Backbone as JSON, one array per atom type, in Angstrom:
{
  "sequence": "MTIACLHTAESNIPIYEDAARELGLPVSALHHHVRADLLLTAERLGGLTADITAETADVLLRLAQEADAVVLNCSTLGPAALLAAGKSPVPVIRADGILAERAVKAGGKVIVLCTVETTIGPTTRLFEDAAKATGADIDVRLIEGAWAQFRAGEQEAYLTSIAKAADAAQREGAKTVAFAQASMTGALRLLSEGDARPMTGPLVALEAAMAAIATS",
  "N": [[-124.01, -70.4, -179.01], [-124.37, -68.54, -181.94], [-123.67, -65.8, -183.72], [-124.06, -64.05, -186.73], [-122.62, -61.39, -188.17], [-122.96, -58.75, -190.82], [-120.74, -56.7, -192.06], [-119.65, -53.12, -193.32], [-117.57, -52.09, -193.32], [-114.02, -52.81, -191.91], [-112.98, -52.1, -189.87], [-115.31, -51.89, -188.02], [-115.51, -54.18, -186.89], [-114.01, -54.54, -184.19], [-115.46, -52.94, -182.77], [-117.94, -54.24, -182.31], [-117.0, -56.46, -180.88], [-116.08, -55.2, -178.86], [-118.46, -54.47, -177.6], [-119.68, -56.91, -177.49], [-118.39, -58.09, -175.46], [-119.14, -56.44, -173.31], [-121.48, -57.26, -173.01], [-121.25, -59.61, -171.67], [-121.11, -61.47, -173.83], [-119.29, -64.11, -175.67], [-116.68, -63.17, -177.51], [-115.81, -65.2, -179.27], [-118.54, -66.13, -180.34], [-119.15, -64.32, -182.36], [-119.76, -63.91, -185.77], [-117.82, -62.74, -188.29], [-118.36, -60.64, -191.3], [-117.23, -58.9, -193.95], [-117.93, -56.37, -196.22], [-117.54, -54.24, -197.97], [-117.47, -53.08, -200.6], [-120.31, -53.07, -201.11], [-121.22, -50.67, -199.64], [-119.73, -48.93, -200.69], [-120.7, -49.08, -203.65], [-123.36, -48.12, -203.43], [-122.84, -45.9, -202.42], [-121.44, -44.6, -204.93], [-123.38, -44.6, -206.31], [-124.9, -43.15, -205.6], [-126.89, -43.76, -203.83], [-129.09, -46.04, -202.22], [-130.11, -48.9, -204.21], [-132.29, -51.09, -205.94], [-130.99, -53.35, -206.82], [-128.5, -53.25, -205.44], [-130.01, -53.72, -202.72], [-131.17, -56.48, -203.11], [-128.88, -57.95, -203.36], [-127.62, -57.33, -200.9], [-129.48, -58.56, -199.29], [-129.26, -61.48, -200.26], [-126.57, -61.96, -199.24], [-127.08, -61.73, -196.68], [-128.85, -63.89, -196.11], [-127.15, -65.92, -196.85], [-125.35, -65.88, -194.79], [-127.25, -66.96, -192.73], [-127.57, -69.29, -192.89], [-125.6, -70.63, -191.41], [-125.76, -69.73, -188.77], [-127.3, -68.65, -185.65], [-128.52, -66.25, -185.55], [-128.61, -63.02, -187.31], [-126.86, -59.94, -188.04], [-127.29, -57.05, -189.45], [-125.23, -54.66, -190.03], [-125.12, -51.63, -190.99], [-126.15, -48.75, -192.06], [-127.16, -47.6, -194.29], [-127.65, -49.93, -195.96], [-129.52, -50.98, -194.69], [-132.67, -51.36, -195.25], [-132.69, -53.65, -196.47], [-132.44, -55.89, -194.91], [-135.11, -56.12, -194.22], [-136.06, -57.28, -196.39], [-134.53, -59.81, -196.27], [-135.37, -60.73, -194.1], [-137.77, -62.35, -194.42], [-137.6, -64.49, -195.47], [-135.61, -65.82, -194.3], [-134.02, -68.54, -192.1], [-133.57, -68.1, -189.74], [-133.58, -65.25, -186.79], [-133.37, -62.06, -188.18], [-131.69, -58.88, -187.83], [-131.73, -55.86, -187.68], [-129.38, -53.28, -187.37], [-129.71, -50.7, -186.96], [-132.29, -50.29, -187.25], [-133.1, -51.54, -184.61], [-131.9, -49.45, -182.97], [-133.21, -47.34, -183.59], [-136.09, -48.02, -182.59], [-135.03, -48.12, -179.78], [-134.13, -45.64, -179.05], [-136.39, -43.81, -179.36], [-138.06, -44.28, -177.25], [-138.56, -42.63, -175.36], [-139.55, -40.5, -176.06], [-139.96, -37.04, -176.97], [-137.31, -34.86, -177.87], [-135.5, -36.05, -180.5], [-132.37, -36.55, -181.85], [-130.72, -37.4, -184.33], [-127.39, -38.46, -185.26], [-125.24, -38.42, -188.41], [-123.0, -39.48, -190.58], [-122.63, -40.58, -193.05], [-123.49, -39.58, -196.29], [-125.29, -41.02, -197.84], [-126.69, -42.3, -195.94], [-129.01, -40.86, -194.93], [-131.53, -40.17, -195.83], [-132.6, -43.47, -195.79], [-132.35, -43.54, -192.76], [-133.72, -41.57, -191.92], [-136.49, -42.13, -192.52], [-136.68, -44.53, -191.18], [-136.59, -43.69, -188.44], [-138.63, -41.66, -188.09], [-140.79, -43.18, -188.52], [-140.58, -45.18, -186.51], [-140.93, -43.49, -184.52], [-143.68, -42.58, -184.68], [-144.94, -44.21, -182.72], [-144.5, -43.24, -180.21], [-144.17, -40.14, -180.54], [-142.07, -38.5, -180.61], [-139.75, -36.3, -181.45], [-138.06, -36.01, -184.55], [-135.07, -35.32, -185.94], [-132.8, -35.67, -187.95], [-129.17, -35.5, -188.84], [-126.65, -34.81, -190.78], [-123.22, -34.86, -190.34], [-121.04, -32.68, -191.55], [-118.25, -33.48, -193.92], [-117.52, -35.49, -192.33], [-117.23, -38.09, -193.42], [-115.49, -37.75, -195.25], [-113.03, -37.75, -193.91], [-113.0, -40.05, -192.61], [-113.0, -41.97, -194.52], [-110.23, -41.03, -195.67], [-108.76, -42.12, -193.83], [-108.57, -40.51, -191.4], [-109.01, -41.15, -188.57], [-109.41, -40.09, -185.82], [-109.26, -37.23, -186.24], [-112.1, -37.79, -187.42], [-113.75, -38.83, -185.24], [-113.56, -36.54, -183.68], [-114.95, -34.77, -184.67], [-117.56, -36.06, -184.65], [-117.98, -36.16, -181.66], [-118.0, -33.17, -181.17], [-120.38, -32.55, -182.51], [-122.38, -34.04, -181.22], [-121.76, -32.9, -179.07], [-123.17, -30.35, -179.26], [-125.83, -31.29, -179.91], [-126.26, -31.97, -177.67], [-126.39, -29.61, -175.9], [-128.37, -28.44, -177.06], [-130.68, -29.15, -176.29], [-131.62, -31.58, -176.69], [-133.38, -34.87, -175.98], [-132.64, -37.36, -176.27], [-129.73, -38.41, -177.97], [-128.52, -39.96, -180.85], [-126.41, -42.15, -182.67], [-126.02, -43.09, -185.65], [-124.49, -44.48, -187.34], [-122.06, -47.52, -186.64], [-119.22, -47.07, -186.82], [-118.99, -44.58, -185.66], [-119.2, -45.34, -182.69], [-116.55, -44.92, -180.98], [-116.39, -42.2, -180.62], [-117.72, -41.55, -178.11], [-115.85, -41.77, -176.06], [-114.71, -39.26, -175.98], [-116.51, -37.89, -174.82], [-117.88, -35.72, -172.33], [-118.0, -37.11, -169.16], [-120.41, -36.21, -167.71], [-122.57, -35.89, -169.2], [-125.51, -36.87, -171.08], [-125.63, -40.33, -172.44], [-124.98, -40.85, -176.06], [-126.73, -43.04, -177.66], [-125.73, -46.01, -179.37], [-125.65, -48.33, -182.11], [-124.47, -51.04, -182.0], [-124.33, -52.33, -179.41], [-127.07, -52.49, -178.81], [-128.1, -53.88, -180.79], [-127.15, -56.64, -180.81], [-127.98, -57.03, -178.19], [-130.38, -57.61, -178.95], [-130.41, -59.36, -181.17], [-129.42, -61.48, -179.12], [-131.55, -61.97, -177.4], [-133.82, -62.42, -179.48], [-132.66, -64.89, -180.36], [-132.99, -66.47, -177.66], [-135.71, -66.71, -177.79], [-136.54, -68.06, -179.95]],
  "CA": [[-124.6, -69.06, -179.92], [-123.51, -68.02, -183.17], [-124.12, -64.34, -184.66], [-123.04, -63.52, -187.89], [-122.61, -59.72, -188.47], [-122.3, -58.27, -191.86], [-120.14, -55.16, -191.93], [-119.33, -52.66, -194.73], [-116.1, -51.54, -192.92], [-113.49, -53.75, -191.28], [-113.07, -51.44, -188.43], [-116.43, -52.02, -187.01], [-115.36, -55.66, -185.86], [-113.56, -54.48, -182.99], [-116.68, -52.21, -182.11], [-118.81, -55.41, -181.86], [-116.47, -57.23, -180.1], [-116.19, -54.59, -177.58], [-120.31, -54.49, -177.39], [-120.01, -58.29, -176.78], [-117.49, -58.19, -174.02], [-119.92, -55.82, -172.5], [-122.87, -58.09, -172.75], [-121.05, -60.77, -171.32], [-121.02, -62.68, -174.75], [-118.25, -64.51, -175.88], [-116.06, -62.96, -178.77], [-116.24, -66.13, -180.28], [-119.88, -66.11, -180.73], [-119.19, -63.23, -183.41], [-118.84, -64.53, -186.95], [-117.79, -61.42, -189.02], [-118.27, -60.7, -192.67], [-117.09, -57.49, -194.35], [-118.54, -56.56, -197.88], [-117.03, -52.78, -198.23], [-118.02, -52.96, -201.81], [-121.9, -52.59, -201.33], [-121.71, -49.44, -199.61], [-119.09, -48.1, -201.95], [-121.4, -48.9, -204.76], [-124.18, -47.21, -203.23], [-121.96, -44.3, -202.36], [-121.01, -44.05, -206.3], [-124.68, -44.55, -207.34], [-125.81, -41.91, -204.77], [-128.27, -44.24, -202.76], [-129.47, -47.8, -202.0], [-130.7, -49.09, -205.39], [-132.79, -52.24, -205.66], [-129.62, -54.7, -206.93], [-127.86, -53.51, -204.14], [-130.71, -54.44, -201.94], [-130.94, -57.56, -203.43], [-127.43, -58.41, -203.46], [-127.37, -57.68, -199.61], [-130.34, -59.85, -198.84], [-128.69, -62.78, -200.53], [-125.69, -62.19, -198.37], [-127.73, -62.03, -195.21], [-129.46, -65.44, -196.16], [-125.94, -67.18, -197.04], [-124.92, -66.07, -193.5], [-128.21, -67.23, -192.05], [-127.25, -70.61, -193.01], [-124.41, -71.15, -190.42], [-125.73, -69.07, -187.6], [-128.55, -68.52, -184.83], [-129.09, -64.77, -185.85], [-127.82, -62.52, -188.25], [-126.95, -58.86, -187.72], [-127.11, -56.12, -190.67], [-124.59, -53.48, -189.58], [-124.66, -50.57, -192.03], [-127.71, -48.03, -191.88], [-127.39, -47.25, -195.74], [-128.24, -51.16, -196.72], [-130.52, -51.21, -193.86], [-133.43, -51.75, -195.72], [-132.29, -55.14, -197.2], [-132.86, -56.64, -193.75], [-136.6, -56.85, -194.05], [-136.47, -58.56, -197.42], [-134.02, -61.36, -195.81], [-136.22, -61.6, -193.12], [-138.91, -62.72, -194.65], [-136.7, -65.97, -196.23], [-134.49, -66.49, -193.39], [-134.68, -69.21, -191.17], [-133.08, -67.64, -188.26], [-133.92, -63.72, -186.97], [-132.41, -60.8, -189.24], [-131.59, -57.93, -186.85], [-131.28, -54.5, -188.22], [-129.05, -52.92, -186.47], [-130.29, -49.28, -186.94], [-133.74, -50.64, -186.71], [-133.18, -51.55, -183.2], [-131.48, -48.11, -182.48], [-134.29, -46.12, -183.69], [-136.85, -48.08, -181.79], [-134.85, -47.72, -178.31], [-134.1, -43.89, -179.2], [-137.66, -42.7, -179.38], [-139.07, -44.71, -176.5], [-138.75, -41.59, -174.22], [-140.44, -39.41, -176.53], [-139.14, -35.66, -176.8], [-136.68, -34.36, -179.07], [-134.29, -37.24, -180.78], [-131.25, -35.86, -182.74], [-129.74, -38.32, -185.09], [-126.21, -37.8, -185.99], [-125.02, -39.84, -189.21], [-121.79, -39.27, -190.99], [-122.46, -40.91, -194.49], [-124.72, -38.81, -197.03], [-126.5, -42.04, -198.58], [-127.87, -42.99, -195.18], [-129.74, -39.64, -194.35], [-132.74, -41.03, -196.41], [-133.06, -44.77, -195.03], [-132.32, -43.25, -191.51], [-134.78, -40.35, -191.72], [-137.65, -42.84, -192.82], [-136.52, -45.62, -189.82], [-136.6, -43.14, -187.33], [-139.9, -41.2, -188.37], [-141.79, -44.76, -188.37], [-140.51, -45.43, -185.06], [-141.36, -42.07, -183.83], [-144.97, -42.28, -184.59], [-145.3, -44.91, -181.45], [-143.92, -42.39, -179.02], [-144.6, -38.93, -180.71], [-140.92, -38.49, -180.8], [-139.34, -35.29, -182.76], [-137.02, -36.35, -185.19], [-133.82, -34.56, -186.36], [-131.28, -36.19, -188.68], [-128.1, -34.53, -189.09], [-125.33, -34.96, -191.35], [-121.95, -34.22, -189.82], [-120.55, -32.43, -192.74], [-116.9, -33.41, -193.67], [-116.87, -36.28, -191.22], [-116.85, -39.19, -193.77], [-114.17, -37.77, -195.8], [-111.97, -37.79, -192.87], [-112.99, -41.57, -192.27], [-112.19, -42.6, -195.65], [-108.42, -40.67, -195.73], [-108.05, -42.72, -192.61], [-108.16, -39.58, -190.24], [-109.84, -41.39, -187.35], [-109.26, -39.27, -184.57], [-110.35, -36.26, -186.63], [-113.34, -38.28, -187.57], [-114.29, -39.05, -183.99], [-113.7, -35.49, -182.77], [-116.1, -34.12, -185.59], [-118.54, -36.49, -184.07], [-117.89, -35.79, -180.6], [-118.25, -32.07, -181.31], [-122.06, -32.48, -183.0], [-123.13, -34.69, -180.03], [-121.95, -31.79, -177.76], [-123.83, -29.39, -179.77], [-126.96, -31.64, -179.87], [-126.68, -31.86, -175.81], [-126.65, -28.05, -175.56], [-129.76, -27.68, -177.85], [-131.73, -29.97, -175.5], [-132.04, -32.86, -177.34], [-133.8, -36.01, -174.92], [-131.61, -38.47, -176.76], [-129.02, -38.5, -179.14], [-128.18, -41.45, -181.56], [-125.0, -42.36, -183.64], [-126.59, -43.8, -186.82], [-123.47, -45.64, -187.59], [-121.39, -48.2, -185.77], [-117.97, -46.43, -186.94], [-119.16, -43.43, -184.8], [-119.03, -45.37, -181.59], [-115.47, -44.41, -180.44], [-116.43, -40.68, -180.17], [-118.16, -41.76, -176.56], [-115.12, -41.58, -175.29], [-114.23, -37.98, -176.42], [-117.8, -36.89, -174.67], [-117.69, -35.37, -170.94], [-118.77, -38.27, -168.3], [-121.47, -36.14, -166.98], [-123.5, -35.88, -170.09], [-126.27, -38.33, -171.0], [-124.6, -40.84, -173.56], [-125.46, -41.3, -177.07], [-127.18, -44.21, -178.08], [-125.32, -46.74, -180.55], [-126.02, -49.43, -182.64], [-123.75, -52.33, -181.7], [-124.51, -52.77, -177.99], [-128.45, -52.62, -178.9], [-128.29, -54.84, -181.79], [-126.61, -57.92, -180.16], [-128.9, -57.61, -176.85], [-131.54, -58.0, -179.4], [-130.36, -60.8, -181.44], [-129.44, -62.57, -178.14], [-133.1, -61.95, -176.94], [-134.17, -63.32, -180.36], [-132.13, -66.26, -180.01], [-133.61, -66.79, -176.57], [-137.04, -67.04, -177.91], [-136.82, -68.43, -181.11]],
  "C": [[-123.66, -68.53, -181.05], [-124.35, -66.99, -183.8], [-123.29, -63.86, -185.4], [-123.52, -61.84, -188.09], [-121.84, -59.43, -189.74], [-122.3, -56.82, -191.87], [-119.89, -54.46, -193.17], [-117.77, -51.93, -194.29], [-115.16, -52.39, -191.78], [-113.26, -53.1, -189.78], [-114.22, -51.48, -187.44], [-116.36, -53.17, -186.25], [-114.93, -55.38, -184.59], [-114.64, -53.66, -181.86], [-117.59, -53.37, -181.5], [-118.4, -56.02, -180.75], [-116.45, -56.64, -178.7], [-117.67, -54.62, -177.16], [-120.47, -55.91, -176.81], [-119.44, -58.64, -175.68], [-118.53, -57.55, -173.09], [-121.38, -56.17, -172.11], [-122.58, -59.24, -172.15], [-120.96, -62.03, -172.39], [-119.66, -63.01, -175.15], [-117.69, -63.93, -177.09], [-116.54, -63.93, -179.98], [-117.24, -66.48, -181.07], [-120.02, -65.61, -182.0], [-118.66, -64.02, -184.71], [-118.62, -63.22, -187.9], [-117.49, -61.43, -190.75], [-118.5, -59.35, -193.33], [-117.3, -57.55, -196.21], [-118.48, -54.95, -197.96], [-117.77, -52.16, -199.45], [-119.45, -52.75, -201.95], [-122.23, -51.25, -200.78], [-121.0, -48.56, -200.29], [-119.78, -47.97, -203.24], [-122.69, -47.89, -204.7], [-123.71, -45.65, -202.93], [-121.64, -43.55, -203.81], [-122.46, -43.89, -206.7], [-125.68, -43.31, -206.85], [-127.09, -42.31, -203.85], [-128.32, -45.85, -202.74], [-130.34, -47.82, -203.27], [-131.2, -50.82, -204.84], [-131.84, -53.46, -205.97], [-129.0, -54.61, -205.93], [-128.77, -54.16, -202.74], [-130.7, -55.76, -201.99], [-129.86, -58.75, -202.98], [-127.22, -58.69, -201.73], [-128.05, -58.72, -198.86], [-129.65, -61.03, -198.95], [-127.66, -63.06, -199.53], [-126.07, -62.58, -197.25], [-128.29, -63.46, -195.4], [-128.09, -66.34, -196.35], [-125.5, -67.05, -195.54], [-125.82, -66.79, -192.52], [-127.87, -69.05, -191.84], [-126.42, -71.23, -191.91], [-124.54, -70.33, -189.29], [-126.88, -68.98, -186.89], [-129.14, -67.23, -185.05], [-128.15, -63.93, -186.79], [-127.81, -60.99, -187.83], [-126.47, -57.87, -188.82], [-126.38, -54.94, -190.0], [-124.21, -52.25, -190.44], [-126.26, -49.85, -192.18], [-127.8, -47.7, -193.3], [-128.02, -48.6, -196.32], [-129.22, -51.77, -195.89], [-131.83, -52.03, -194.3], [-133.61, -53.49, -196.43], [-132.64, -56.26, -195.92], [-133.98, -57.1, -193.92], [-136.49, -57.66, -195.26], [-135.65, -60.01, -197.11], [-134.51, -61.84, -194.83], [-137.0, -62.6, -193.12], [-138.68, -64.55, -195.33], [-135.94, -66.35, -195.27], [-135.16, -67.59, -192.28], [-134.33, -69.12, -189.85], [-133.4, -65.94, -188.17], [-132.71, -62.96, -187.74], [-132.74, -59.76, -188.45], [-130.6, -56.66, -187.84], [-130.62, -53.6, -187.38], [-129.51, -51.52, -186.12], [-131.5, -49.41, -186.74], [-134.09, -50.77, -185.45], [-133.01, -50.55, -182.4], [-132.45, -47.46, -182.52], [-135.53, -46.76, -182.51], [-136.24, -47.85, -180.22], [-134.78, -46.08, -178.36], [-135.4, -43.34, -179.05], [-138.57, -43.19, -178.39], [-139.28, -43.7, -175.41], [-139.21, -40.34, -174.75], [-139.24, -37.75, -176.7], [-138.15, -35.34, -178.12], [-135.53, -35.51, -179.36], [-133.75, -36.34, -181.73], [-130.29, -37.0, -183.05], [-129.02, -38.29, -185.84], [-125.63, -38.66, -187.08], [-123.93, -38.81, -190.18], [-121.7, -39.67, -192.73], [-123.7, -40.11, -194.98], [-125.88, -39.86, -197.35], [-127.05, -42.81, -197.37], [-128.77, -42.01, -194.52], [-131.37, -40.39, -194.76], [-133.5, -42.35, -195.3], [-133.39, -44.41, -193.3], [-133.27, -42.46, -191.01], [-136.14, -41.19, -191.6], [-137.5, -43.89, -191.86], [-136.72, -44.57, -188.79], [-138.12, -42.29, -186.88], [-140.85, -42.27, -188.14], [-141.72, -44.83, -186.97], [-141.04, -44.78, -184.22], [-142.85, -41.87, -183.62], [-145.77, -43.16, -183.33], [-145.5, -44.13, -180.1], [-144.33, -40.49, -178.97], [-143.35, -38.07, -180.48], [-140.46, -37.23, -182.03], [-138.24, -35.59, -183.27], [-136.07, -35.42, -185.77], [-132.64, -35.17, -186.78], [-130.74, -35.31, -189.38], [-127.11, -35.05, -189.77], [-124.38, -34.45, -191.03], [-121.09, -33.97, -191.05], [-118.96, -32.54, -192.9], [-116.48, -34.74, -192.93], [-116.37, -37.63, -192.18], [-115.69, -39.36, -194.58], [-112.74, -38.07, -194.97], [-111.74, -39.23, -192.54], [-112.35, -42.17, -193.48], [-110.76, -42.27, -196.2], [-108.11, -41.32, -194.19], [-107.59, -41.6, -191.15], [-109.01, -40.05, -188.97], [-109.9, -40.83, -186.3], [-109.94, -37.91, -184.75], [-111.84, -36.63, -186.9], [-114.24, -38.57, -186.34], [-114.27, -37.72, -183.16], [-114.94, -34.74, -183.51], [-117.5, -34.49, -185.02], [-118.74, -35.91, -182.43], [-118.5, -34.32, -180.33], [-119.84, -31.77, -181.62], [-122.5, -32.98, -182.06], [-123.32, -33.69, -178.94], [-123.03, -30.66, -178.02], [-125.49, -29.93, -179.61], [-127.52, -31.68, -178.47], [-127.17, -30.67, -175.59], [-128.17, -27.73, -176.14], [-130.97, -28.24, -177.21], [-132.08, -31.35, -175.78], [-132.07, -34.0, -176.04], [-132.82, -36.86, -175.24], [-130.92, -37.95, -178.13], [-128.57, -39.81, -179.69], [-127.18, -41.48, -182.44], [-125.71, -43.67, -184.59], [-125.62, -44.76, -187.55], [-122.24, -46.35, -186.69], [-120.13, -47.42, -185.55], [-117.9, -45.1, -185.79], [-118.77, -43.6, -183.39], [-117.74, -44.73, -180.63], [-115.33, -42.92, -180.09], [-117.15, -40.71, -178.67], [-117.11, -41.12, -175.67], [-114.4, -39.98, -175.19], [-115.33, -37.0, -175.51], [-117.25, -36.64, -173.13], [-118.64, -36.77, -170.33], [-120.23, -37.7, -167.75], [-122.85, -36.02, -167.86], [-124.09, -37.17, -170.36], [-125.46, -39.1, -172.51], [-125.39, -41.17, -174.76], [-125.85, -42.47, -177.06], [-126.47, -44.85, -179.37], [-125.66, -47.89, -180.64], [-125.7, -50.6, -182.34], [-124.22, -53.06, -180.57], [-126.06, -53.19, -178.34], [-128.77, -53.72, -179.95], [-128.14, -56.35, -181.38], [-127.45, -58.08, -179.27], [-130.03, -58.03, -178.01], [-131.64, -59.33, -180.19], [-129.94, -61.9, -180.6], [-130.81, -62.77, -177.65], [-133.88, -62.88, -178.18], [-134.03, -64.5, -180.33], [-132.73, -67.15, -178.74], [-135.01, -67.34, -176.83], [-137.41, -67.68, -179.16], [-137.15, -70.01, -181.1]]
}
């Protein structure tokens, strides 16, 4: 089994490898490809454009030639997965799309935490569409200042900001809290064990990829 993963940050590779180990999947089954420039361009232009979407889809299709499934691990670039899926010979998994499906299953209030401003639009549309099936109440929030910490290499401060936002969401009575980006996953270790764990994309995306391969 080979799963190709498209990332926009090198630091997300170990996060996916940890998720693979948790699922009993050999880390060698993951083939990582990093295109930080795609997200940087989207940030510079203020959001996803048709050109960036097309370029991302082209990258996904190239990865699909040598894999059993492809995972797009970037919430800003997420819509490109749909474009690629229609032409791909193998399943194309949109990590945040699977996350949205899982997060709304129980209904109730779902608070989705983001750290990148360019992902607010795509993430809101994605979760609101998923919520139509269950009636979940979607609240997408930007953690102000967190992405500047990430870009500055202040990883612990970045994760602390996320953990604080997750704690606040739990106190407000959210039925489900979701981390919109893989880079946020490390904040889980800063949360109290007694709290309900926020959902994260890497684990559910790899589960979905494995299931898609098994049935394809």
